[in-house]
Short mmCIF file of N, CA and C and ligand atoms in Angstrom, two decimals:
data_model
loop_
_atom_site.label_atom_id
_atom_site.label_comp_id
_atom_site.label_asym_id
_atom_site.label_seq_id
_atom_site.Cartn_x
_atom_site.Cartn_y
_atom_site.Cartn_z
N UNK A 164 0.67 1.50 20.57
CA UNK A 164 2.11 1.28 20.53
C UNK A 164 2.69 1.85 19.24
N UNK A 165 1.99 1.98 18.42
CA UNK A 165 2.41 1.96 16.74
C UNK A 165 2.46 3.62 16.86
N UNK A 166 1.87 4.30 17.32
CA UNK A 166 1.60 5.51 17.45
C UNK A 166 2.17 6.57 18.79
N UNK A 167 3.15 5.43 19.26
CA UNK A 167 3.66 5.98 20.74
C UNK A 167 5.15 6.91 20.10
N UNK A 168 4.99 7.51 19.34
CA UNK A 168 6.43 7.77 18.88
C UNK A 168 7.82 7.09 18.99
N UNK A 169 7.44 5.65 19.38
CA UNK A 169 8.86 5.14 20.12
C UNK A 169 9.22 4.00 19.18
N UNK A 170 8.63 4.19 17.95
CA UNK A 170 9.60 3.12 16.99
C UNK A 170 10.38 3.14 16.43
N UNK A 171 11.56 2.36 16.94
CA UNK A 171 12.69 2.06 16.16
C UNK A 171 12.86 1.74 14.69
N UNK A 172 13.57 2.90 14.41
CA UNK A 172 13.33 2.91 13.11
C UNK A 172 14.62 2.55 12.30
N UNK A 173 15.35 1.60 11.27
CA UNK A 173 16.33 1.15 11.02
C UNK A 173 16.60 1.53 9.22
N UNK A 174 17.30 2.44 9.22
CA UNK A 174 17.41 3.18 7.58
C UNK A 174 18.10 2.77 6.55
N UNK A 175 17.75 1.46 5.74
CA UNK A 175 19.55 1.36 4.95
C UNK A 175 18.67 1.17 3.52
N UNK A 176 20.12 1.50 2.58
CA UNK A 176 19.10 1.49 1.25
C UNK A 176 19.06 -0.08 0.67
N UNK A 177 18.20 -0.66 -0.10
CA UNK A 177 18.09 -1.98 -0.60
C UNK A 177 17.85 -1.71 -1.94
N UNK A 178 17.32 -2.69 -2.37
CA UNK A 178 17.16 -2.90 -3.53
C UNK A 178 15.34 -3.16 -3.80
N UNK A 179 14.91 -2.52 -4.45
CA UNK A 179 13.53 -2.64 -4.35
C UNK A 179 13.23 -3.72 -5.26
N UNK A 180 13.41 -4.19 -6.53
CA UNK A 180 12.88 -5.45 -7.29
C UNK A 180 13.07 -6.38 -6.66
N UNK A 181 13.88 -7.13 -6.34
CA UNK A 181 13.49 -8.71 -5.44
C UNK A 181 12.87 -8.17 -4.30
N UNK A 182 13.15 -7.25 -3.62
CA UNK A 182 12.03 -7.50 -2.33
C UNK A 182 10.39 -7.01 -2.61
N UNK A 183 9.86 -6.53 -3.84
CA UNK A 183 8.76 -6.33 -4.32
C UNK A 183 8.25 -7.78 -4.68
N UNK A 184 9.22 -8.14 -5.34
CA UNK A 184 8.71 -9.62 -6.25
C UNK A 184 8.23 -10.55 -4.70
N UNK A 185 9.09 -10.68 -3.68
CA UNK A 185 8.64 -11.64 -2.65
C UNK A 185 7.57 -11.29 -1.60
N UNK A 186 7.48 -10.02 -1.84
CA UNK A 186 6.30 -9.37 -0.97
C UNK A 186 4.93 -10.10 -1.63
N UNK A 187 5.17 -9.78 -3.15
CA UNK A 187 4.01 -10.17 -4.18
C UNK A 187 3.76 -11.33 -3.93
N UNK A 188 4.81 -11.76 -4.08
CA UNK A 188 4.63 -13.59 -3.99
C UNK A 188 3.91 -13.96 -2.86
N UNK A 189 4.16 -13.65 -1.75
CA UNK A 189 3.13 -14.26 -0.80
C UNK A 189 1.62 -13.53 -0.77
N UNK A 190 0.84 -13.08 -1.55
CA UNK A 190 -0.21 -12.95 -1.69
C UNK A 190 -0.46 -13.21 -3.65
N UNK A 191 0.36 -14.00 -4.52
CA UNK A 191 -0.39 -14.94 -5.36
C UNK A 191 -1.92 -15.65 -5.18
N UNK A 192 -1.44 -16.36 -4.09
CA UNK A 192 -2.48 -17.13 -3.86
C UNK A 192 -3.80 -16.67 -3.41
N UNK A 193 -3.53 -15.74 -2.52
CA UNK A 193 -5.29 -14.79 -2.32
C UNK A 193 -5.37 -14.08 -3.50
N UNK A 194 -4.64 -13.88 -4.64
CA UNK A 194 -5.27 -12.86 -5.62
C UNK A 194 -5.78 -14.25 -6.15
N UNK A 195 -5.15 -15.52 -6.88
CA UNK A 195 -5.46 -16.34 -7.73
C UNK A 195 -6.77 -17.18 -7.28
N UNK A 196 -6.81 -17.16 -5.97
CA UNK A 196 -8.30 -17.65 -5.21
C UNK A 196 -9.65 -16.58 -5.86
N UNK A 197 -9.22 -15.75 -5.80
CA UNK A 197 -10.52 -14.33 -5.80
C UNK A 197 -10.51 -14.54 -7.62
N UNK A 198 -9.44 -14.92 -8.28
CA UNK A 198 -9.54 -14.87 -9.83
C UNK A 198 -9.07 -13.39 -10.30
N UNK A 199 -8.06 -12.75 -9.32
CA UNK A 199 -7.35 -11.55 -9.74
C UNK A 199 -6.49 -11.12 -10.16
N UNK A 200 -5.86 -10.70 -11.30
CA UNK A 200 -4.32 -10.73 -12.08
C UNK A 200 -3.62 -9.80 -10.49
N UNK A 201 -2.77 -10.35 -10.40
CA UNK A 201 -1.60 -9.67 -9.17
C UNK A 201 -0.24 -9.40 -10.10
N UNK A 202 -0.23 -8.26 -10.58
CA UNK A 202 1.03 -7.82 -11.58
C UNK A 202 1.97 -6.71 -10.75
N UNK A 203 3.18 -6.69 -10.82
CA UNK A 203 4.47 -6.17 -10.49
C UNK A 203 4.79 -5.68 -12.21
N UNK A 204 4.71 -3.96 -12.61
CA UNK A 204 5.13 -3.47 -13.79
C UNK A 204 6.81 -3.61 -13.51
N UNK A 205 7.12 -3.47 -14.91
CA UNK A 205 8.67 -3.81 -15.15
C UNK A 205 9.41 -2.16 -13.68
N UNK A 206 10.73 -3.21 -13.35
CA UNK A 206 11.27 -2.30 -12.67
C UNK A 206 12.59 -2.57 -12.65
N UNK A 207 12.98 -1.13 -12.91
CA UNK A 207 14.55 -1.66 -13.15
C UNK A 207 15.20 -2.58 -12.32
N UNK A 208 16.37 -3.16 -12.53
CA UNK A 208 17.40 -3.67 -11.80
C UNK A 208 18.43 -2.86 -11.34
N UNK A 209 18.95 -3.05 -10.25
CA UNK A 209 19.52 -2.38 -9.20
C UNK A 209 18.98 -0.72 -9.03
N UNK A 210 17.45 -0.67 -8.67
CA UNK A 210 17.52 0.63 -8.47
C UNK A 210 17.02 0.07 -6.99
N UNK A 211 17.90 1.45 -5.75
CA UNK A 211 17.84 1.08 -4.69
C UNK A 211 16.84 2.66 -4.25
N UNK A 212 16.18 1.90 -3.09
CA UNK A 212 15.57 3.20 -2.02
C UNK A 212 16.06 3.14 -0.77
N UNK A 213 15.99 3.84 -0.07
CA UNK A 213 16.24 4.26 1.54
C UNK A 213 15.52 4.69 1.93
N UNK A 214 15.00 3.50 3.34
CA UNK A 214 13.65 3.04 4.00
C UNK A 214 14.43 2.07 4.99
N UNK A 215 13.46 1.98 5.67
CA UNK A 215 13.33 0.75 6.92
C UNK A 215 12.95 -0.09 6.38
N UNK A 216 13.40 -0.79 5.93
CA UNK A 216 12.72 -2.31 4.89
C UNK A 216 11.67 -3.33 5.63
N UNK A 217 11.64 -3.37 6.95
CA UNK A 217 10.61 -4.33 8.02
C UNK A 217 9.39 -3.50 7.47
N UNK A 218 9.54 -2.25 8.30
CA UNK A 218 8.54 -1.43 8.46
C UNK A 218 7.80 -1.07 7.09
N UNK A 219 8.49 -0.95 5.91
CA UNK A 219 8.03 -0.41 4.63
C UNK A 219 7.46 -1.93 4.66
N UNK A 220 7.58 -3.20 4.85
CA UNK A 220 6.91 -4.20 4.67
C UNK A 220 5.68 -4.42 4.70
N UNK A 221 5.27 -3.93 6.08
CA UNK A 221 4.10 -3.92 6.63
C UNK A 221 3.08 -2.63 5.80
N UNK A 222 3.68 -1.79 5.00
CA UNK A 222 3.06 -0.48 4.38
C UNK A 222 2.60 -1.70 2.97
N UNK A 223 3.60 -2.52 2.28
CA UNK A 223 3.48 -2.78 1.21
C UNK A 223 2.20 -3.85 1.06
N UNK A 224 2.34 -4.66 2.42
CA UNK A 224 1.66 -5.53 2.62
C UNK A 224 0.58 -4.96 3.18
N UNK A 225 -0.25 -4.14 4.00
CA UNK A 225 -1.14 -3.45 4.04
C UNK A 225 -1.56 -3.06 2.95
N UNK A 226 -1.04 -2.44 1.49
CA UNK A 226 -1.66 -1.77 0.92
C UNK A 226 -2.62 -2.70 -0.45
N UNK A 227 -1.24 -3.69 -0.73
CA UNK A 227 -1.56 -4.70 -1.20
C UNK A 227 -2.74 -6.04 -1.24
N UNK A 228 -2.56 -5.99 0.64
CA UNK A 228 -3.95 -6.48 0.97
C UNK A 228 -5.61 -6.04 1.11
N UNK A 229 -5.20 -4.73 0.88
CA UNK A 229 -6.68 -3.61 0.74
C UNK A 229 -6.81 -4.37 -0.26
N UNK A 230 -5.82 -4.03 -1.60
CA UNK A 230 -6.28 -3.89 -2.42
C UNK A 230 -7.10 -5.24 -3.32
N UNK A 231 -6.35 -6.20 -2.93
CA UNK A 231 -7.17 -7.41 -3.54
C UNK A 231 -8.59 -7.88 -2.61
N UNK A 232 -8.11 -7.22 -1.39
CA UNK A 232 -9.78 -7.50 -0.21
C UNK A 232 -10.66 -6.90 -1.09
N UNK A 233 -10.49 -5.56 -1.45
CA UNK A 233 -11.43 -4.98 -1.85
C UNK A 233 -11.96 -4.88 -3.41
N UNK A 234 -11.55 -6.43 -4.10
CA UNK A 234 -11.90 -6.07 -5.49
C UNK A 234 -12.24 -6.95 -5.61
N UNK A 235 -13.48 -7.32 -6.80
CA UNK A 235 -13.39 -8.78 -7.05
C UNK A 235 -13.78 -9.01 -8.35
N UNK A 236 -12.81 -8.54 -9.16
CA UNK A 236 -12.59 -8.43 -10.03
C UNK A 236 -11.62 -7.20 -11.03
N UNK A 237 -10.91 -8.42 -12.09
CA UNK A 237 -9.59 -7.04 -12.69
C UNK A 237 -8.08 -7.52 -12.17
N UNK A 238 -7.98 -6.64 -11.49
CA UNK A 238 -6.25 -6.79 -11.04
C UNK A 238 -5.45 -5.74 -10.23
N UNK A 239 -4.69 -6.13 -9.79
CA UNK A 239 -4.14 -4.97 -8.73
C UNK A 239 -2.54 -4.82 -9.28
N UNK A 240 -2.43 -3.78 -9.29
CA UNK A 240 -1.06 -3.25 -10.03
C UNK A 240 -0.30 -2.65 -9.44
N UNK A 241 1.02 -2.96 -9.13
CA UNK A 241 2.17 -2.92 -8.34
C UNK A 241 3.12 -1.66 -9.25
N UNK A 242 3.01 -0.68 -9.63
CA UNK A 242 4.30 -0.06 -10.51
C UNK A 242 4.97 1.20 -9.82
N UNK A 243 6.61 0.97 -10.43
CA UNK A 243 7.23 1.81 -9.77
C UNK A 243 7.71 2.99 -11.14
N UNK A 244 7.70 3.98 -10.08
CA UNK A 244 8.14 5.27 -11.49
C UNK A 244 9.27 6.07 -10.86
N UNK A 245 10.51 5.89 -11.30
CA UNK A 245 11.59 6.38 -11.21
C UNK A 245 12.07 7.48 -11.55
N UNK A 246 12.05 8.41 -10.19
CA UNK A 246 12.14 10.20 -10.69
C UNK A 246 14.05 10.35 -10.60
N UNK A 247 14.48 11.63 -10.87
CA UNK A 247 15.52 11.94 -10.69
C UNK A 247 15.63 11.63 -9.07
N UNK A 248 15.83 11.70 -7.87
CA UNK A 248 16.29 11.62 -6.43
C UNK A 248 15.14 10.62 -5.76
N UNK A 249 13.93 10.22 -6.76
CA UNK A 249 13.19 9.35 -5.67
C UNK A 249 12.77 8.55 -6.64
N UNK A 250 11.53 7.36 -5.87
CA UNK A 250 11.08 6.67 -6.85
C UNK A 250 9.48 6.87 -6.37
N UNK A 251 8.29 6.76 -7.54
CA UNK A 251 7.04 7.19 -7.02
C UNK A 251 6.15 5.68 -6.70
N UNK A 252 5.63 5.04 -6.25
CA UNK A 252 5.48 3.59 -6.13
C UNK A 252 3.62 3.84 -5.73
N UNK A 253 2.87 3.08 -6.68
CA UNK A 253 1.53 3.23 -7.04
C UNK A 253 1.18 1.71 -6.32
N UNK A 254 0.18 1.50 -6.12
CA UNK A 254 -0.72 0.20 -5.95
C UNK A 254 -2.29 0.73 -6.21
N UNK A 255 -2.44 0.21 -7.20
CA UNK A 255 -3.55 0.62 -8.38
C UNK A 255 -4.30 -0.81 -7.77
N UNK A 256 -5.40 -0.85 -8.19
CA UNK A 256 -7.23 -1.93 -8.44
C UNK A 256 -7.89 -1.90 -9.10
N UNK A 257 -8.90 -2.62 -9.16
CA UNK A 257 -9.89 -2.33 -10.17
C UNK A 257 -11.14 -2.95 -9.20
N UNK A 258 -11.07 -2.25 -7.84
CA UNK A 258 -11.84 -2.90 -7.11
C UNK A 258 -13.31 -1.90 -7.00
N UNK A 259 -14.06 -1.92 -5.44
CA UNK A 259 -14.98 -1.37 -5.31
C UNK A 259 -15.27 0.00 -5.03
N UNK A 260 -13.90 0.46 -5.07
CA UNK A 260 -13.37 1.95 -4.67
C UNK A 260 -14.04 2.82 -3.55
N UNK A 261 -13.80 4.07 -3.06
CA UNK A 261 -13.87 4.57 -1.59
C UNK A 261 -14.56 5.76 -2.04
N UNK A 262 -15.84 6.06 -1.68
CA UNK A 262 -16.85 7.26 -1.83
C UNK A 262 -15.95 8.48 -1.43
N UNK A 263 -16.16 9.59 -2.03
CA UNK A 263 -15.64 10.66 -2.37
C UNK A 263 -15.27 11.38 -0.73
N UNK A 264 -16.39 11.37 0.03
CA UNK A 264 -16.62 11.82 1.14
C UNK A 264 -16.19 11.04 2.06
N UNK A 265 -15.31 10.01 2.02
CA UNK A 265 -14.67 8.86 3.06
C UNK A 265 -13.47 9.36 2.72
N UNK A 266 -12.50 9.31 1.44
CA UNK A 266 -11.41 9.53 1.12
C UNK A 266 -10.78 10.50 2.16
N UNK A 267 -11.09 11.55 2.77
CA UNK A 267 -9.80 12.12 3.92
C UNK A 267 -10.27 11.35 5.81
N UNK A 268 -10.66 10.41 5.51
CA UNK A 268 -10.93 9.73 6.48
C UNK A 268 -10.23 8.39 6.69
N UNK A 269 -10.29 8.10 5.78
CA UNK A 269 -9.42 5.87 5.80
C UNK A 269 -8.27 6.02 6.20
N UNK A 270 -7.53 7.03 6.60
CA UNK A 270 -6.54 7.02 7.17
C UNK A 270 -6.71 7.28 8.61
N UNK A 271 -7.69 7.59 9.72
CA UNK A 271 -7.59 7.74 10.81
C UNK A 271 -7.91 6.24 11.39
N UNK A 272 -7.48 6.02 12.42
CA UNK A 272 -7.40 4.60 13.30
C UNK A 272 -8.86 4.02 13.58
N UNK A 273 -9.35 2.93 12.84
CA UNK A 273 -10.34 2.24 13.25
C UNK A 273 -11.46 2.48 12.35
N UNK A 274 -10.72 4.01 11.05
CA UNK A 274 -12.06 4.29 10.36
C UNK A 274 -12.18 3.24 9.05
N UNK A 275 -13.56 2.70 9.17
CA UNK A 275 -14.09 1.89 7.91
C UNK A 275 -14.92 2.60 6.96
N UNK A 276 -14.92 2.26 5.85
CA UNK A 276 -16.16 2.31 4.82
C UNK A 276 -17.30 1.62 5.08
N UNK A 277 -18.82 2.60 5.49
CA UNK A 277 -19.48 1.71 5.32
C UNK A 277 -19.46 0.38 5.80
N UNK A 278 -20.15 0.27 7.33
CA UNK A 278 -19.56 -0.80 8.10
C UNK A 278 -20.11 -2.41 7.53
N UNK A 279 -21.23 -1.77 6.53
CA UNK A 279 -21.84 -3.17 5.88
C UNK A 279 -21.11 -3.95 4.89
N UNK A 280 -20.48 -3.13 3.98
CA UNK A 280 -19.53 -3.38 2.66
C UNK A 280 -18.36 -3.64 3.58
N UNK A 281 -17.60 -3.49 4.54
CA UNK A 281 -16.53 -3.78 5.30
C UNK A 281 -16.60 -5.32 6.12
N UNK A 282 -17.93 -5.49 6.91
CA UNK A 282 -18.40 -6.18 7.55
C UNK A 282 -17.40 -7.86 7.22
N UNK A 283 -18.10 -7.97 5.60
CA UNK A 283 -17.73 -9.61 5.55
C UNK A 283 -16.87 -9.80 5.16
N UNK A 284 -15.83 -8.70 5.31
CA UNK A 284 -14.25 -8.70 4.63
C UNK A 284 -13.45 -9.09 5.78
N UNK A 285 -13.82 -8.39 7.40
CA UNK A 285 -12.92 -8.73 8.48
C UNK A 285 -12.18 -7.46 8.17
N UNK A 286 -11.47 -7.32 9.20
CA UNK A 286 -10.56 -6.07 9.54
C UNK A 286 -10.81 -5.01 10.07
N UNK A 287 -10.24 -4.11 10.79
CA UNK A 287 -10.07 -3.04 12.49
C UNK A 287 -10.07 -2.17 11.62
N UNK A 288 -9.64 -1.78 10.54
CA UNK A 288 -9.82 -0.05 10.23
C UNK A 288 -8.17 0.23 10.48
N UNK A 289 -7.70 -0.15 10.70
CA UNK A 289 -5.70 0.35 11.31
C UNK A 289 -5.08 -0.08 10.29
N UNK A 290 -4.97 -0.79 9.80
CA UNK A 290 -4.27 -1.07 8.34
C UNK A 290 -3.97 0.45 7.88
N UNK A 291 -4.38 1.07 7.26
CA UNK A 291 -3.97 2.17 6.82
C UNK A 291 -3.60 3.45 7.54
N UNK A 292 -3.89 3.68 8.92
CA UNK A 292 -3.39 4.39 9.84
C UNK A 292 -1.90 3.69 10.24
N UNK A 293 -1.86 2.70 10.14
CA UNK A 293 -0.20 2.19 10.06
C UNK A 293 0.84 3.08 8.90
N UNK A 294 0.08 2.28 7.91
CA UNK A 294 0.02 2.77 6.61
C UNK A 294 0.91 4.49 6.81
N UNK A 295 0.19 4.89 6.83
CA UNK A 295 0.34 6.70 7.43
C UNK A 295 1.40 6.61 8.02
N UNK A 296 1.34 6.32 8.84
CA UNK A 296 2.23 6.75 10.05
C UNK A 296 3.84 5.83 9.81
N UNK A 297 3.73 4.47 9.22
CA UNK A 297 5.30 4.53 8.98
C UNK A 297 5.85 5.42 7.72
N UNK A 298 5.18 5.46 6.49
CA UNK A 298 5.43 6.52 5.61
C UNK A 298 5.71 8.05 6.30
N UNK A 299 5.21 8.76 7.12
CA UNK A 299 5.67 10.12 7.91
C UNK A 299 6.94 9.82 8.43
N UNK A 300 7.37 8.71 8.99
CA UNK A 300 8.57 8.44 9.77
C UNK A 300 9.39 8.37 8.56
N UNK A 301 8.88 7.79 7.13
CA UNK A 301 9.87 8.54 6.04
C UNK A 301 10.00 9.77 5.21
N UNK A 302 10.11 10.27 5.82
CA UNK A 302 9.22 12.13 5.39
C UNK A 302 8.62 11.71 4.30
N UNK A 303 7.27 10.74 4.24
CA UNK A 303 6.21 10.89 3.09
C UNK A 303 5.03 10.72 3.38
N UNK A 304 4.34 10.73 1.94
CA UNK A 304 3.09 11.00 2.44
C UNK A 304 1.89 10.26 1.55
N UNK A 305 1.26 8.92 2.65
CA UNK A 305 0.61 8.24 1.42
C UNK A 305 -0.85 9.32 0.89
N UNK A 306 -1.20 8.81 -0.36
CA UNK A 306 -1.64 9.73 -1.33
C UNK A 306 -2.90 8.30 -2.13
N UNK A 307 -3.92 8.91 -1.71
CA UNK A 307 -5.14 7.92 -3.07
C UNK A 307 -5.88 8.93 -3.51
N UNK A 308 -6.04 7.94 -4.96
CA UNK A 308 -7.50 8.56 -5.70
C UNK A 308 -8.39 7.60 -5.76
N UNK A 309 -9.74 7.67 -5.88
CA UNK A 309 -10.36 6.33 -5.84
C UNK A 309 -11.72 7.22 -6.74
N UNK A 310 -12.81 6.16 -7.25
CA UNK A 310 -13.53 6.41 -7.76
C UNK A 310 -14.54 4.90 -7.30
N UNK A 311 -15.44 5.25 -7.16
CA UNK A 311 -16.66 4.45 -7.01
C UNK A 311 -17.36 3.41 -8.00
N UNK A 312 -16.77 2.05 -7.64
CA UNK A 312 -17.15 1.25 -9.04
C UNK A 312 -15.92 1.04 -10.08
N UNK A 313 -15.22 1.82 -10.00
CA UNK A 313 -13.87 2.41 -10.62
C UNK A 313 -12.60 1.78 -10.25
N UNK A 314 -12.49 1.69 -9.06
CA UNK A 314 -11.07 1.13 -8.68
C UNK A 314 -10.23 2.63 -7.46
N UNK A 315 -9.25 2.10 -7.12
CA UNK A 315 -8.25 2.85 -5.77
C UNK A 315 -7.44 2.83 -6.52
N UNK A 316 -6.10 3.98 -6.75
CA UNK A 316 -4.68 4.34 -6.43
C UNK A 316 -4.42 4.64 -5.36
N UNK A 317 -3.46 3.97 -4.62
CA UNK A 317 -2.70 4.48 -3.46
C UNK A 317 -1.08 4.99 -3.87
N UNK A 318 -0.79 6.11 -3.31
CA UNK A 318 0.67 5.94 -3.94
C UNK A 318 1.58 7.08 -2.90
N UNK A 319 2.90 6.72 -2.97
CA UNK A 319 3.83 7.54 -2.35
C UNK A 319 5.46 7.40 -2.88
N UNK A 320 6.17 8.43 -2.20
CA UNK A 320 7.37 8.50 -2.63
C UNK A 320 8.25 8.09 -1.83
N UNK A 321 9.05 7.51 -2.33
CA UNK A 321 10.78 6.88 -1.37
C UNK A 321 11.98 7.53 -2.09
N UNK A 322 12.73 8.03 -1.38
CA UNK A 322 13.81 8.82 -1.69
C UNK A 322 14.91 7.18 -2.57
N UNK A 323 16.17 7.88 -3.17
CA UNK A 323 16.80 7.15 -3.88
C UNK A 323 18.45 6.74 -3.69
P1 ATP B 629 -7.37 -3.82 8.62
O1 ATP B 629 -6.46 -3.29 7.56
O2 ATP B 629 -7.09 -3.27 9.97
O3 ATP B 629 -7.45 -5.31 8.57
P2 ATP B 629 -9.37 -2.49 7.03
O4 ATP B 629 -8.81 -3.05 5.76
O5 ATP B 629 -10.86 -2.36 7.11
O6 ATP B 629 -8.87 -3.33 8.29
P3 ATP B 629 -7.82 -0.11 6.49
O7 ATP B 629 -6.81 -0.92 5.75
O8 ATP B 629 -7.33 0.95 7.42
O9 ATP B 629 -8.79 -1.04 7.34
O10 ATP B 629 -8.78 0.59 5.44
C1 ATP B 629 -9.81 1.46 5.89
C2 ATP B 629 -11.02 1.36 4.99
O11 ATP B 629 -10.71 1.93 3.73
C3 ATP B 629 -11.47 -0.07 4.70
O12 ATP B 629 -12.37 -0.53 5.67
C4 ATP B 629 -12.09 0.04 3.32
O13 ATP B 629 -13.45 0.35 3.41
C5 ATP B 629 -11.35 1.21 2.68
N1 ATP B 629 -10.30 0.76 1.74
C6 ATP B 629 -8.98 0.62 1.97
N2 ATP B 629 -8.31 0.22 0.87
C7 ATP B 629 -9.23 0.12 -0.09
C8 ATP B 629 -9.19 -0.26 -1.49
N3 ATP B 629 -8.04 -0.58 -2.10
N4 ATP B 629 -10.37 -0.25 -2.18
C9 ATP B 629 -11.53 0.09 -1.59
N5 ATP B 629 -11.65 0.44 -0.28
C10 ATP B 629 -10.52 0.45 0.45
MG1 MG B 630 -6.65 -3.06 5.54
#
């Protein structure tokens, strides 16, 4: 369904700091369970993007939830970097990070890391093929670096 080209897609610009802060907020508690700093870097006030705000939800909250699944230990870092016409928006870890040779793969539907290291975490592999695919519906394009032992960046751009 997610992939049927037929989602309604709803465009208005908001305000990205309070709706970052409440996204965050409802995963406090799984970072503070695991013993993980969950930080939001300073971001201006009233800087707005234009997005589908539901849909960018489910991107923020997908990415967010990789990221503390997959660490256990450190912190996961929320920061936004404010260009002239867009803004660049990172979700950094300090988790178990994604082997070199998986990295152009975690984005296709159903693909896992290593089904053993995945296993006792739970989860289909679609999280991030979502991921993908509502970011394209905003002409963008999610983007990681990861290192092994090291930690994940995930990151992309939203117009302004
Ligand atoms: P779902 O999101 O459907 O519950 P999932 O988390 O396994 O399941 P994806 O979110 O699509 O699926 O991620 C694909 C794979 O990429 C994961 O199984 C995991 O191995 C790897 N991965 C994703 N994010 C991270 C991260 N921040 N750190 C390390 N590995 C990650
Ligand atoms: Mg996931």
């Amino acid at each position: 369904m997610i992939e049927s080209g037929e989602m309604q897609m709803s465009f208005r610009y908001f305000e990205i700091k309070p709706y970052l802060c409440s996204i965050i907020d409802e995963y406090r508690h799984l970072a503070e369970e695991k013993g993980i700093e969950l930080k939001l870097n300073y971001v201006p006030d009233e800087l707005y993007v234009l997005g589908d705000k539901e849909r960018l939800k489910q991107v923020f909250t997908n990415l967010i939830h990789n990221a503390i699944k997959y660490t256990e230990q450190g912190r996961v870092e929320i920061i936004v970097e404010e260009e002239k016409k867009f803004v660049n928006i990172i979700i950094k870890d300090t988790g178990i990070g994604i082997p070199e040779s998986d990295l152009d793969r975690i984005f296709e539907r159903f693909y896992r890391v290593e089904k053993d290291r995945s296993r006792d975490r739970g989860g289909s592999g679609l999280g991030l093929s979502i991921v993908k695919h509502i970011l394209e519906l905003h002409n963008s394009t999610i983007k990681v670096e990861s290192k092994i032992g090291k930690g994940s960046k995930f990151y992309f751009d939203l117009p302004t």
